[in-house]
GROMACS .gro file of C-alpha atoms in nm:
model
  502
    1UNK     CA    1  11.916   8.529   7.528
    2UNK     CA    2  12.181   8.258   7.605
    3UNK     CA    3  12.518   8.470   7.574
    4UNK     CA    4  12.303   8.777   7.804
    5UNK     CA    5  12.246   8.582   8.110
    6UNK     CA    6  12.622   8.410   8.033
    7UNK     CA    7  12.749   8.795   7.944
    8UNK     CA    8  12.542   8.927   8.290
    9UNK     CA    9  12.693   8.560   8.475
   10UNK     CA   10  13.034   8.692   8.432
   11UNK     CA   11  12.929   9.029   8.490
   12UNK     CA   12  12.814   8.925   8.808
   13UNK     CA   13  13.182   8.710   8.856
   14UNK     CA   14  13.416   9.008   8.776
   15UNK     CA   15  13.259   9.200   9.039
   16UNK     CA   16  13.282   8.983   9.328
   17UNK     CA   17  13.597   8.899   9.249
   18UNK     CA   18  13.710   9.239   9.137
   19UNK     CA   19  13.536   9.332   9.510
   20UNK     CA   20  13.726   9.007   9.687
   21UNK     CA   21  14.081   9.174   9.528
   22UNK     CA   22  14.032   9.488   9.639
   23UNK     CA   23  13.938   9.300  10.037
   24UNK     CA   24  14.219   9.105   9.986
   25UNK     CA   25  14.472   9.468   9.957
   26UNK     CA   26  14.267   9.650  10.234
   27UNK     CA   27  14.400   9.308  10.477
   28UNK     CA   28  14.737   9.312  10.316
   29UNK     CA   29  14.763   9.698  10.367
   30UNK     CA   30  14.643   9.706  10.661
   31UNK     CA   31  14.782   9.428  10.820
   32UNK     CA   32  15.198   9.595  10.733
   33UNK     CA   33  15.050   9.854  10.944
   34UNK     CA   34  14.878   9.668  11.298
   35UNK     CA   35  15.136   9.682  11.469
   36UNK     CA   36  15.152  10.066  11.479
   37UNK     CA   37  14.788  10.050  11.510
   38UNK     CA   38  14.592   9.805  11.674
   39UNK     CA   39  14.225   9.692  11.523
   40UNK     CA   40  13.919   9.909  11.631
   41UNK     CA   41  13.672   9.712  11.815
   42UNK     CA   42  13.464   9.648  11.552
   43UNK     CA   43  13.509   9.640  11.158
   44UNK     CA   44  13.221   9.632  10.851
   45UNK     CA   45  13.258   9.443  10.581
   46UNK     CA   46  13.059   9.503  10.204
   47UNK     CA   47  13.032   9.265   9.969
   48UNK     CA   48  12.786   9.368   9.714
   49UNK     CA   49  12.449   9.444   9.847
   50UNK     CA   50  12.574   9.297  10.199
   51UNK     CA   51  12.660   9.560  10.448
   52UNK     CA   52  12.788   9.346  10.805
   53UNK     CA   53  12.915   9.476  11.157
   54UNK     CA   54  13.180   9.253  11.289
   55UNK     CA   55  13.204   9.267  11.690
   56UNK     CA   56  13.589   9.226  11.699
   57UNK     CA   57  13.730   9.249  12.037
   58UNK     CA   58  13.842   8.842  12.127
   59UNK     CA   59  14.010   8.965  12.435
   60UNK     CA   60  13.669   8.954  12.634
   61UNK     CA   61  13.356   8.772  12.379
   62UNK     CA   62  13.384   9.069  12.283
   63UNK     CA   63  13.188   9.217  12.583
   64UNK     CA   64  12.926   9.579  12.434
   65UNK     CA   65  13.179   9.897  12.566
   66UNK     CA   66  13.094  10.332  12.432
   67UNK     CA   67  13.412  10.277  12.195
   68UNK     CA   68  13.177   9.984  11.964
   69UNK     CA   69  12.857  10.181  12.049
   70UNK     CA   70  13.018  10.511  11.821
   71UNK     CA   71  13.149  10.318  11.549
   72UNK     CA   72  12.798  10.075  11.562
   73UNK     CA   73  12.483  10.360  11.542
   74UNK     CA   74  12.622  10.570  11.214
   75UNK     CA   75  12.666  10.249  10.984
   76UNK     CA   76  12.388  10.109  11.114
   77UNK     CA   77  12.167  10.392  11.045
   78UNK     CA   78  12.383  10.498  10.715
   79UNK     CA   79  12.307  10.133  10.582
   80UNK     CA   80  11.945  10.189  10.669
   81UNK     CA   81  11.901  10.436  10.477
   82UNK     CA   82  12.169  10.288  10.172
   83UNK     CA   83  12.016  10.222   9.852
   84UNK     CA   84  12.349  10.064   9.750
   85UNK     CA   85  12.262   9.792  10.081
   86UNK     CA   86  11.994   9.568  10.062
   87UNK     CA   87  12.070   9.362  10.380
   88UNK     CA   88  12.198   9.348  10.724
   89UNK     CA   89  12.514   9.086  10.857
   90UNK     CA   90  12.632   9.136  11.166
   91UNK     CA   91  12.892   8.807  11.304
   92UNK     CA   92  13.186   8.839  11.564
   93UNK     CA   93  13.540   8.771  11.600
   94UNK     CA   94  13.655   8.495  11.813
   95UNK     CA   95  13.399   8.195  12.058
   96UNK     CA   96  13.130   8.504  12.099
   97UNK     CA   97  12.875   8.674  11.937
   98UNK     CA   98  12.861   8.903  12.215
   99UNK     CA   99  12.880   8.838  12.580
  100UNK     CA  100  12.710   9.138  12.713
  101UNK     CA  101  12.800   9.488  12.783
  102UNK     CA  102  13.107   9.635  12.980
  103UNK     CA  103  12.996   9.667  13.313
  104UNK     CA  104  13.243   9.686  13.521
  105UNK     CA  105  13.333  10.050  13.280
  106UNK     CA  106  12.953  10.151  13.426
  107UNK     CA  107  13.011  10.049  13.768
  108UNK     CA  108  13.267  10.220  13.806
  109UNK     CA  109  13.080  10.559  13.635
  110UNK     CA  110  12.901  10.458  13.904
  111UNK     CA  111  13.077  10.566  14.203
  112UNK     CA  112  13.138  10.855  14.151
  113UNK     CA  113  12.861  11.159  14.187
  114UNK     CA  114  13.104  11.339  13.889
  115UNK     CA  115  13.063  11.025  13.612
  116UNK     CA  116  12.724  10.934  13.687
  117UNK     CA  117  12.585  11.023  13.416
  118UNK     CA  118  12.836  10.892  13.161
  119UNK     CA  119  12.716  10.528  13.242
  120UNK     CA  120  12.301  10.582  13.254
  121UNK     CA  121  12.449  10.757  12.892
  122UNK     CA  122  12.587  10.436  12.816
  123UNK     CA  123  12.227  10.220  12.851
  124UNK     CA  124  12.079  10.527  12.659
  125UNK     CA  125  12.301  10.458  12.383
  126UNK     CA  126  12.305  10.121  12.388
  127UNK     CA  127  11.878  10.057  12.464
  128UNK     CA  128  11.898  10.321  12.094
  129UNK     CA  129  12.097  10.082  11.899
  130UNK     CA  130  11.825   9.790  11.966
  131UNK     CA  131  11.564  10.006  11.904
  132UNK     CA  132  11.705  10.139  11.568
  133UNK     CA  133  11.832   9.711  11.444
  134UNK     CA  134  11.460   9.630  11.572
  135UNK     CA  135  11.258   9.919  11.331
  136UNK     CA  136  11.492   9.822  11.007
  137UNK     CA  137  11.329   9.836  10.682
  138UNK     CA  138  11.613   9.547  10.549
  139UNK     CA  139  11.621   9.253  10.661
  140UNK     CA  140  11.885   9.173  10.930
  141UNK     CA  141  12.089   8.854  10.984
  142UNK     CA  142  12.253   8.784  11.339
  143UNK     CA  143  12.561   8.442  11.415
  144UNK     CA  144  12.512   8.384  11.661
  145UNK     CA  145  12.791   8.212  11.684
  146UNK     CA  146  12.925   8.164  11.988
  147UNK     CA  147  12.816   8.266  12.383
  148UNK     CA  148  12.536   8.539  12.313
  149UNK     CA  149  12.430   8.680  12.645
  150UNK     CA  150  12.262   8.992  12.785
  151UNK     CA  151  12.397   9.311  12.549
  152UNK     CA  152  12.481   9.097  12.336
  153UNK     CA  153  12.096   8.959  12.324
  154UNK     CA  154  12.007   9.246  12.262
  155UNK     CA  155  12.164   9.314  11.998
  156UNK     CA  156  12.068   8.982  11.781
  157UNK     CA  157  11.721   8.967  11.944
  158UNK     CA  158  11.538   9.195  11.701
  159UNK     CA  159  11.702   8.989  11.372
  160UNK     CA  160  11.461   8.951  11.090
  161UNK     CA  161  11.750   8.581  11.066
  162UNK     CA  162  11.863   8.462  11.413
  163UNK     CA  163  12.046   8.221  11.353
  164UNK     CA  164  12.209   7.963  11.585
  165UNK     CA  165  12.450   7.637  11.571
  166UNK     CA  166  12.596   7.411  11.776
  167UNK     CA  167  12.847   7.649  11.985
  168UNK     CA  168  12.602   7.943  12.027
  169UNK     CA  169  12.504   8.024  12.413
  170UNK     CA  170  12.243   8.172  12.501
  171UNK     CA  171  12.157   8.330  12.860
  172UNK     CA  172  11.979   8.694  13.034
  173UNK     CA  173  12.174   8.641  13.318
  174UNK     CA  174  12.168   8.959  13.538
  175UNK     CA  175  12.047   8.866  13.805
  176UNK     CA  176  12.315   8.725  13.869
  177UNK     CA  177  12.499   8.976  13.951
  178UNK     CA  178  12.228   9.224  14.076
  179UNK     CA  179  12.107   9.363  13.779
  180UNK     CA  180  11.801   9.291  13.585
  181UNK     CA  181  11.750   9.147  13.237
  182UNK     CA  182  11.718   9.514  12.992
  183UNK     CA  183  11.807   9.552  12.658
  184UNK     CA  184  11.465   9.465  12.506
  185UNK     CA  185  11.442   9.166  12.765
  186UNK     CA  186  11.159   9.250  12.930
  187UNK     CA  187  10.937   9.228  12.561
  188UNK     CA  188  11.141   8.911  12.421
  189UNK     CA  189  11.159   8.746  12.692
  190UNK     CA  190  10.783   8.711  12.765
  191UNK     CA  191  10.685   8.632  12.457
  192UNK     CA  192  10.800   8.341  12.491
  193UNK     CA  193  10.591   7.999  12.434
  194UNK     CA  194  10.462   7.997  12.821
  195UNK     CA  195  10.650   8.036  13.080
  196UNK     CA  196  10.976   7.989  12.967
  197UNK     CA  197  11.125   8.374  12.906
  198UNK     CA  198  11.002   8.430  13.289
  199UNK     CA  199  11.218   8.113  13.401
  200UNK     CA  200  11.525   8.240  13.204
  201UNK     CA  201  11.497   8.602  13.329
  202UNK     CA  202  11.486   8.488  13.696
  203UNK     CA  203  11.728   8.227  13.749
  204UNK     CA  204  12.027   8.320  13.381
  205UNK     CA  205  11.931   7.933  13.322
  206UNK     CA  206  12.194   7.918  13.013
  207UNK     CA  207  12.056   7.706  12.679
  208UNK     CA  208  12.297   7.541  12.424
  209UNK     CA  209  12.304   7.521  12.082
  210UNK     CA  210  11.977   7.363  11.886
  211UNK     CA  211  11.744   7.426  12.243
  212UNK     CA  212  11.811   7.868  12.170
  213UNK     CA  213  11.612   7.741  11.857
  214UNK     CA  214  11.374   7.556  11.941
  215UNK     CA  215  11.250   7.743  12.227
  216UNK     CA  216  11.205   8.022  11.919
  217UNK     CA  217  11.482   8.330  12.002
  218UNK     CA  218  11.648   8.177  11.668
  219UNK     CA  219  11.524   8.174  11.395
  220UNK     CA  220  11.788   7.892  11.234
  221UNK     CA  221  12.030   7.662  11.290
  222UNK     CA  222  12.321   7.526  11.091
  223UNK     CA  223  12.662   7.329  11.158
  224UNK     CA  224  12.910   7.659  11.224
  225UNK     CA  225  13.113   7.512  10.926
  226UNK     CA  226  12.822   7.615  10.683
  227UNK     CA  227  12.829   7.946  10.826
  228UNK     CA  228  13.074   8.101  10.596
  229UNK     CA  229  12.948   7.951  10.286
  230UNK     CA  230  12.537   8.115  10.419
  231UNK     CA  231  12.742   8.448  10.374
  232UNK     CA  232  12.846   8.405  10.030
  233UNK     CA  233  12.524   8.309   9.924
  234UNK     CA  234  12.377   8.606  10.065
  235UNK     CA  235  12.571   8.796   9.936
  236UNK     CA  236  12.451   8.655   9.520
  237UNK     CA  237  12.125   8.704   9.583
  238UNK     CA  238  11.999   8.928   9.333
  239UNK     CA  239  11.696   8.925   9.515
  240UNK     CA  240  11.733   9.103   9.912
  241UNK     CA  241  11.331   8.949   9.950
  242UNK     CA  242  11.326   8.852  10.310
  243UNK     CA  243  11.134   8.486  10.204
  244UNK     CA  244  11.425   8.533  10.002
  245UNK     CA  245  11.666   8.456  10.217
  246UNK     CA  246  11.435   8.289  10.488
  247UNK     CA  247  11.429   8.002  10.184
  248UNK     CA  248  11.823   7.987  10.153
  249UNK     CA  249  11.876   7.974  10.512
  250UNK     CA  250  11.708   7.663  10.529
  251UNK     CA  251  11.895   7.514  10.209
  252UNK     CA  252  12.183   7.516  10.496
  253UNK     CA  253  11.971   7.423  10.845
  254UNK     CA  254  12.017   7.046  11.014
  255UNK     CA  255  11.788   6.775  11.137
  256UNK     CA  256  11.912   6.708  11.502
  257UNK     CA  257  12.087   6.357  11.492
  258UNK     CA  258  12.120   6.123  11.809
  259UNK     CA  259  12.450   6.237  11.891
  260UNK     CA  260  12.230   6.567  12.018
  261UNK     CA  261  12.144   6.649  12.383
  262UNK     CA  262  11.801   6.566  12.366
  263UNK     CA  263  11.593   6.936  12.517
  264UNK     CA  264  11.529   6.886  12.860
  265UNK     CA  265  11.272   7.144  12.918
  266UNK     CA  266  10.986   6.857  12.814
  267UNK     CA  267  10.706   6.716  12.949
  268UNK     CA  268  10.568   6.723  13.302
  269UNK     CA  269  10.882   6.912  13.407
  270UNK     CA  270  10.807   7.164  13.168
  271UNK     CA  271  10.405   7.190  13.296
  272UNK     CA  272  10.554   7.232  13.611
  273UNK     CA  273  10.735   7.511  13.501
  274UNK     CA  274  10.486   7.731  13.303
  275UNK     CA  275  10.283   7.639  13.665
  276UNK     CA  276  10.577   7.704  13.949
  277UNK     CA  277  10.717   8.110  13.705
  278UNK     CA  278  10.292   8.181  13.605
  279UNK     CA  279  10.282   8.386  13.958
  280UNK     CA  280  10.290   8.759  13.932
  281UNK     CA  281  10.489   8.722  14.290
  282UNK     CA  282  10.771   8.540  14.375
  283UNK     CA  283  10.706   8.427  14.733
  284UNK     CA  284  10.451   8.217  14.505
  285UNK     CA  285  10.733   8.125  14.205
  286UNK     CA  286  10.830   7.970  14.555
  287UNK     CA  287  10.602   7.803  14.701
  288UNK     CA  288  10.537   7.569  14.407
  289UNK     CA  289  10.908   7.477  14.345
  290UNK     CA  290  10.975   7.367  14.668
  291UNK     CA  291  10.635   7.186  14.698
  292UNK     CA  292  10.747   7.021  14.346
  293UNK     CA  293  11.037   6.838  14.504
  294UNK     CA  294  10.816   6.659  14.644
  295UNK     CA  295  10.660   6.548  14.299
  296UNK     CA  296  10.665   6.180  14.234
  297UNK     CA  297  10.804   6.248  13.907
  298UNK     CA  298  11.145   6.255  13.996
  299UNK     CA  299  11.281   6.396  13.682
  300UNK     CA  300  11.032   6.763  13.823
  301UNK     CA  301  11.159   6.683  14.128
  302UNK     CA  302  11.464   6.739  14.064
  303UNK     CA  303  11.447   7.031  13.788
  304UNK     CA  304  11.260   7.206  14.096
  305UNK     CA  305  11.509   7.144  14.339
  306UNK     CA  306  11.865   7.241  14.117
  307UNK     CA  307  11.600   7.585  14.022
  308UNK     CA  308  11.493   7.624  14.398
  309UNK     CA  309  11.921   7.614  14.451
  310UNK     CA  310  11.927   7.858  14.108
  311UNK     CA  311  11.688   8.077  14.249
  312UNK     CA  312  11.919   8.105  14.605
  313UNK     CA  313  12.176   8.224  14.431
  314UNK     CA  314  12.026   8.513  14.220
  315UNK     CA  315  12.027   8.860  14.421
  316UNK     CA  316  11.647   8.851  14.610
  317UNK     CA  317  11.596   9.230  14.466
  318UNK     CA  318  11.642   9.152  14.126
  319UNK     CA  319  11.418   8.884  14.139
  320UNK     CA  320  11.134   9.123  14.191
  321UNK     CA  321  11.233   9.372  13.982
  322UNK     CA  322  11.261   9.109  13.699
  323UNK     CA  323  10.932   9.001  13.797
  324UNK     CA  324  10.795   9.264  13.707
  325UNK     CA  325  10.936   9.385  13.468
  326UNK     CA  326  10.845   9.091  13.270
  327UNK     CA  327  10.476   9.170  13.370
  328UNK     CA  328  10.442   9.507  13.233
  329UNK     CA  329  10.716   9.453  12.876
  330UNK     CA  330  10.449   9.251  12.807
  331UNK     CA  331  10.209   9.425  12.751
  332UNK     CA  332  10.463   9.741  12.606
  333UNK     CA  333  10.549   9.868  12.323
  334UNK     CA  334  10.911   9.751  12.292
  335UNK     CA  335  10.916  10.110  12.293
  336UNK     CA  336  10.782  10.135  12.613
  337UNK     CA  337  10.981   9.832  12.723
  338UNK     CA  338  11.336   9.984  12.672
  339UNK     CA  339  11.209  10.345  12.821
  340UNK     CA  340  11.130  10.143  13.122
  341UNK     CA  341  11.468   9.993  13.140
  342UNK     CA  342  11.645  10.242  13.087
  343UNK     CA  343  11.400  10.391  13.439
  344UNK     CA  344  11.571  10.097  13.586
  345UNK     CA  345  11.886  10.142  13.456
  346UNK     CA  346  11.894  10.479  13.577
  347UNK     CA  347  11.760  10.344  13.955
  348UNK     CA  348  12.083  10.137  14.013
  349UNK     CA  349  12.260  10.358  13.845
  350UNK     CA  350  12.167  10.562  14.138
  351UNK     CA  351  12.165  10.316  14.407
  352UNK     CA  352  11.881  10.213  14.503
  353UNK     CA  353  11.981   9.832  14.577
  354UNK     CA  354  12.322   9.813  14.647
  355UNK     CA  355  12.340   9.484  14.509
  356UNK     CA  356  12.413   9.605  14.177
  357UNK     CA  357  12.765   9.691  14.279
  358UNK     CA  358  12.787   9.410  14.529
  359UNK     CA  359  12.746   9.118  14.222
  360UNK     CA  360  12.993   9.343  13.908
  361UNK     CA  361  13.243   9.300  14.194
  362UNK     CA  362  13.161   8.934  14.316
  363UNK     CA  363  13.148   8.803  13.959
  364UNK     CA  364  13.410   9.042  13.708
  365UNK     CA  365  13.626   9.151  14.033
  366UNK     CA  366  13.650   8.941  14.282
  367UNK     CA  367  13.561   8.694  14.042
  368UNK     CA  368  13.401   8.428  14.380
  369UNK     CA  369  13.177   8.240  14.125
  370UNK     CA  370  13.092   8.009  14.274
  371UNK     CA  371  12.994   8.235  14.633
  372UNK     CA  372  12.731   8.318  14.709
  373UNK     CA  373  12.710   8.708  14.757
  374UNK     CA  374  12.618   8.940  15.017
  375UNK     CA  375  12.271   9.023  14.947
  376UNK     CA  376  12.092   9.285  15.075
  377UNK     CA  377  11.827   9.215  15.165
  378UNK     CA  378  11.932   8.863  15.174
  379UNK     CA  379  11.582   8.734  15.125
  380UNK     CA  380  11.356   8.737  14.866
  381UNK     CA  381  11.116   8.721  15.178
  382UNK     CA  382  11.269   9.111  15.339
  383UNK     CA  383  11.248   9.261  14.993
  384UNK     CA  384  10.970   9.556  15.039
  385UNK     CA  385  10.730   9.653  14.835
  386UNK     CA  386  10.837  10.016  14.898
  387UNK     CA  387  11.229   9.877  14.801
  388UNK     CA  388  11.071   9.765  14.415
  389UNK     CA  389  10.891  10.121  14.376
  390UNK     CA  390  11.195  10.295  14.401
  391UNK     CA  391  11.282  10.143  14.032
  392UNK     CA  392  10.906  10.191  13.863
  393UNK     CA  393  10.753  10.478  14.039
  394UNK     CA  394  10.752  10.844  13.870
  395UNK     CA  395  10.846  10.974  14.168
  396UNK     CA  396  11.135  10.779  14.272
  397UNK     CA  397  11.406  10.995  14.400
  398UNK     CA  398  11.620  10.735  14.174
  399UNK     CA  399  11.506  10.808  13.878
  400UNK     CA  400  11.551  11.147  13.918
  401UNK     CA  401  11.702  11.334  13.605
  402UNK     CA  402  11.640  10.979  13.387
  403UNK     CA  403  11.670  11.070  13.042
  404UNK     CA  404  11.405  10.991  12.702
  405UNK     CA  405  11.539  10.783  12.493
  406UNK     CA  406  11.606  10.982  12.137
  407UNK     CA  407  11.417  10.803  11.885
  408UNK     CA  408  11.319  10.972  11.549
  409UNK     CA  409  10.949  10.967  11.520
  410UNK     CA  410  11.042  10.784  11.124
  411UNK     CA  411  11.124  10.513  11.376
  412UNK     CA  412  10.835  10.577  11.583
  413UNK     CA  413  10.692  10.431  11.257
  414UNK     CA  414  10.790  10.141  11.147
  415UNK     CA  415  10.806   9.946  11.488
  416UNK     CA  416  10.452   9.799  11.385
  417UNK     CA  417  10.491   9.767  11.045
  418UNK     CA  418  10.907   9.657  11.010
  419UNK     CA  419  10.968   9.355  11.418
  420UNK     CA  420  10.845   9.075  11.356
  421UNK     CA  421  11.045   8.819  11.567
  422UNK     CA  422  10.876   8.537  11.559
  423UNK     CA  423  10.826   8.544  11.150
  424UNK     CA  424  11.063   8.295  11.028
  425UNK     CA  425  11.017   8.071  11.399
  426UNK     CA  426  10.923   7.880  11.453
  427UNK     CA  427  10.517   7.817  11.518
  428UNK     CA  428  10.446   7.949  11.877
  429UNK     CA  429  10.239   7.761  12.143
  430UNK     CA  430   9.977   8.026  12.112
  431UNK     CA  431  10.005   8.012  11.712
  432UNK     CA  432   9.938   7.650  11.753
  433UNK     CA  433   9.740   7.608  12.031
  434UNK     CA  434   9.467   7.893  11.755
  435UNK     CA  435   9.496   7.664  11.430
  436UNK     CA  436   9.383   7.354  11.761
  437UNK     CA  437   9.089   7.585  11.859
  438UNK     CA  438   9.011   7.708  11.533
  439UNK     CA  439   9.107   8.072  11.483
  440UNK     CA  440   9.473   8.027  11.371
  441UNK     CA  441   9.434   8.261  11.010
  442UNK     CA  442   9.485   7.993  10.820
  443UNK     CA  443   9.287   7.756  11.013
  444UNK     CA  444   8.866   7.593  11.001
  445UNK     CA  445   8.591   7.526  11.256
  446UNK     CA  446   8.628   7.213  11.250
  447UNK     CA  447   8.794   6.973  11.457
  448UNK     CA  448   9.219   6.899  11.332
  449UNK     CA  449   9.315   6.609  11.409
  450UNK     CA  450   9.705   6.564  11.523
  451UNK     CA  451   9.795   6.492  11.178
  452UNK     CA  452   9.612   6.764  11.030
  453UNK     CA  453   9.748   7.013  11.299
  454UNK     CA  454  10.113   6.872  11.156
  455UNK     CA  455  10.057   6.898  10.791
  456UNK     CA  456   9.952   7.247  10.840
  457UNK     CA  457  10.228   7.449  10.987
  458UNK     CA  458  10.495   7.213  10.770
  459UNK     CA  459  10.270   7.362  10.515
  460UNK     CA  460  10.250   7.749  10.607
  461UNK     CA  461  10.597   7.663  10.701
  462UNK     CA  462  10.754   7.534  10.407
  463UNK     CA  463  10.790   7.239  10.600
  464UNK     CA  464  11.105   7.368  10.799
  465UNK     CA  465  11.366   7.177  10.994
  466UNK     CA  466  11.211   7.140  11.316
  467UNK     CA  467  10.800   7.230  11.315
  468UNK     CA  468  10.741   6.860  11.289
  469UNK     CA  469  10.910   6.844  11.631
  470UNK     CA  470  10.780   7.215  11.811
  471UNK     CA  471  10.425   7.110  11.717
  472UNK     CA  472  10.451   6.743  11.826
  473UNK     CA  473  10.559   6.827  12.153
  474UNK     CA  474  10.390   7.175  12.242
  475UNK     CA  475  10.065   6.871  12.122
  476UNK     CA  476  10.115   6.631  12.375
  477UNK     CA  477  10.140   6.839  12.653
  478UNK     CA  478   9.924   7.082  12.575
  479UNK     CA  479   9.625   6.928  12.422
  480UNK     CA  480   9.329   6.663  12.455
  481UNK     CA  481   9.175   6.382  12.266
  482UNK     CA  482   8.826   6.414  12.204
  483UNK     CA  483   8.649   6.071  12.000
  484UNK     CA  484   8.322   6.127  12.080
  485UNK     CA  485   8.218   5.912  11.864
  486UNK     CA  486   8.329   5.678  12.131
  487UNK     CA  487   8.430   5.468  11.782
  488UNK     CA  488   8.803   5.580  11.720
  489UNK     CA  489   8.664   5.740  11.410
  490UNK     CA  490   8.690   6.088  11.427
  491UNK     CA  491   8.953   6.141  11.662
  492UNK     CA  492   9.055   6.506  11.722
  493UNK     CA  493   9.198   6.737  11.941
  494UNK     CA  494   9.091   7.000  12.265
  495UNK     CA  495   9.311   7.241  12.384
  496UNK     CA  496   9.422   7.292  12.706
  497UNK     CA  497   9.326   7.599  12.780
  498UNK     CA  498   9.415   7.612  13.202
  499UNK     CA  499   9.783   7.590  13.346
  500UNK     CA  500   9.756   7.312  13.537
  501UNK     CA  501   9.999   7.115  13.835
  502UNK     CA  502  10.199   6.821  13.667
   0.00000   0.00000   0.00000
């Protein structure tokens, strides 16, 4: 038995050594010709049963363009059906995972009726790739070691494992440029806790490092220096079951340290956020924020003031379109959401609002990023229902010729079974609430104490790093203490069902 085990180990080691030797040789050969031949914008790597795509446009923060889409889709489709591929990994070169789509090229194509269809086709192809990634039947690991925004978030959002590091910078900043959060943003942002997704979608706010994990966009947080070791470990796994990958990634996790900045959207500030951004009308969001400026809590007052300043800088049309999209997206499947977003993108390309051109020009061409662009209309109060309907109404002339996403029936059938974005993330507020109310699959219909609540989720998630911190924060904000006897012998939690003003 020992000899067989040793031989098996030596065989694996020999295979890995041979693979690495070939890789080194290929790199040497590539280096000798690189002067005459530029590197492709996406690199592909095979390491035993792991297949990796590497975004390779570091000079432009790996901005996603048409050549990258052309390379990525066929390779992902090939890997998805290959028996030799057990795990797919997405990573990048430089200080960004992917900063978004190449909107400058989109705007250039939109400017002429002869090339406008190319701009719309870019969005179609991008959204189709996102859906393919979401419905993979194999584990997909995205390494978000740097800027992850817009189209980059679309590449990462549907991964089984979304790994943040101290370098991660996440945002859906489209309202800054007169557009809206697409690539399924109306779907995955609407499924973040409370109204965090609404807040981030409208403000275009940035979250960094561990906070990307705390908020649920990332499933794990590990220090950047451990990423190469993790990737090597993933390649060496004999079994690529998601539970094995999850425990492997978890081994590299790191607890928060005193040197890290505390997360600010907690307590009363978070309560104010959920209260203000619960509305379906932008006008009411502004009303609540203006009221919170006078709040007795300095933290709430300052947050409201800064949020108002931020929203005033954004495209008023984009605010209303984004809010309607995220409300509709919460009730849709991913495929339905992506088709809705393709409709909206088409309307922008067809000139439903001048803000798309205005925003991209200000941000990427003249680069006057500290100034408010000349939005039209200039105020959210002047954005009519008719203007918003241009992006959603079936009879809108701006949706004429909108394409339909080309998705196979096989993939459509895999969305429900394969797409489970929160499976390996921290417990959501909904899950914690279900446990308190007694409706969780692992809970009971009797009262539960705070210690029992924390212990339940630590057991469910095998003592995952960050679970205790998350459960305690939610419980403090969303639960009341019940002591019917008044003697403190049995004190349990009661869930607050209504969102209340802090």
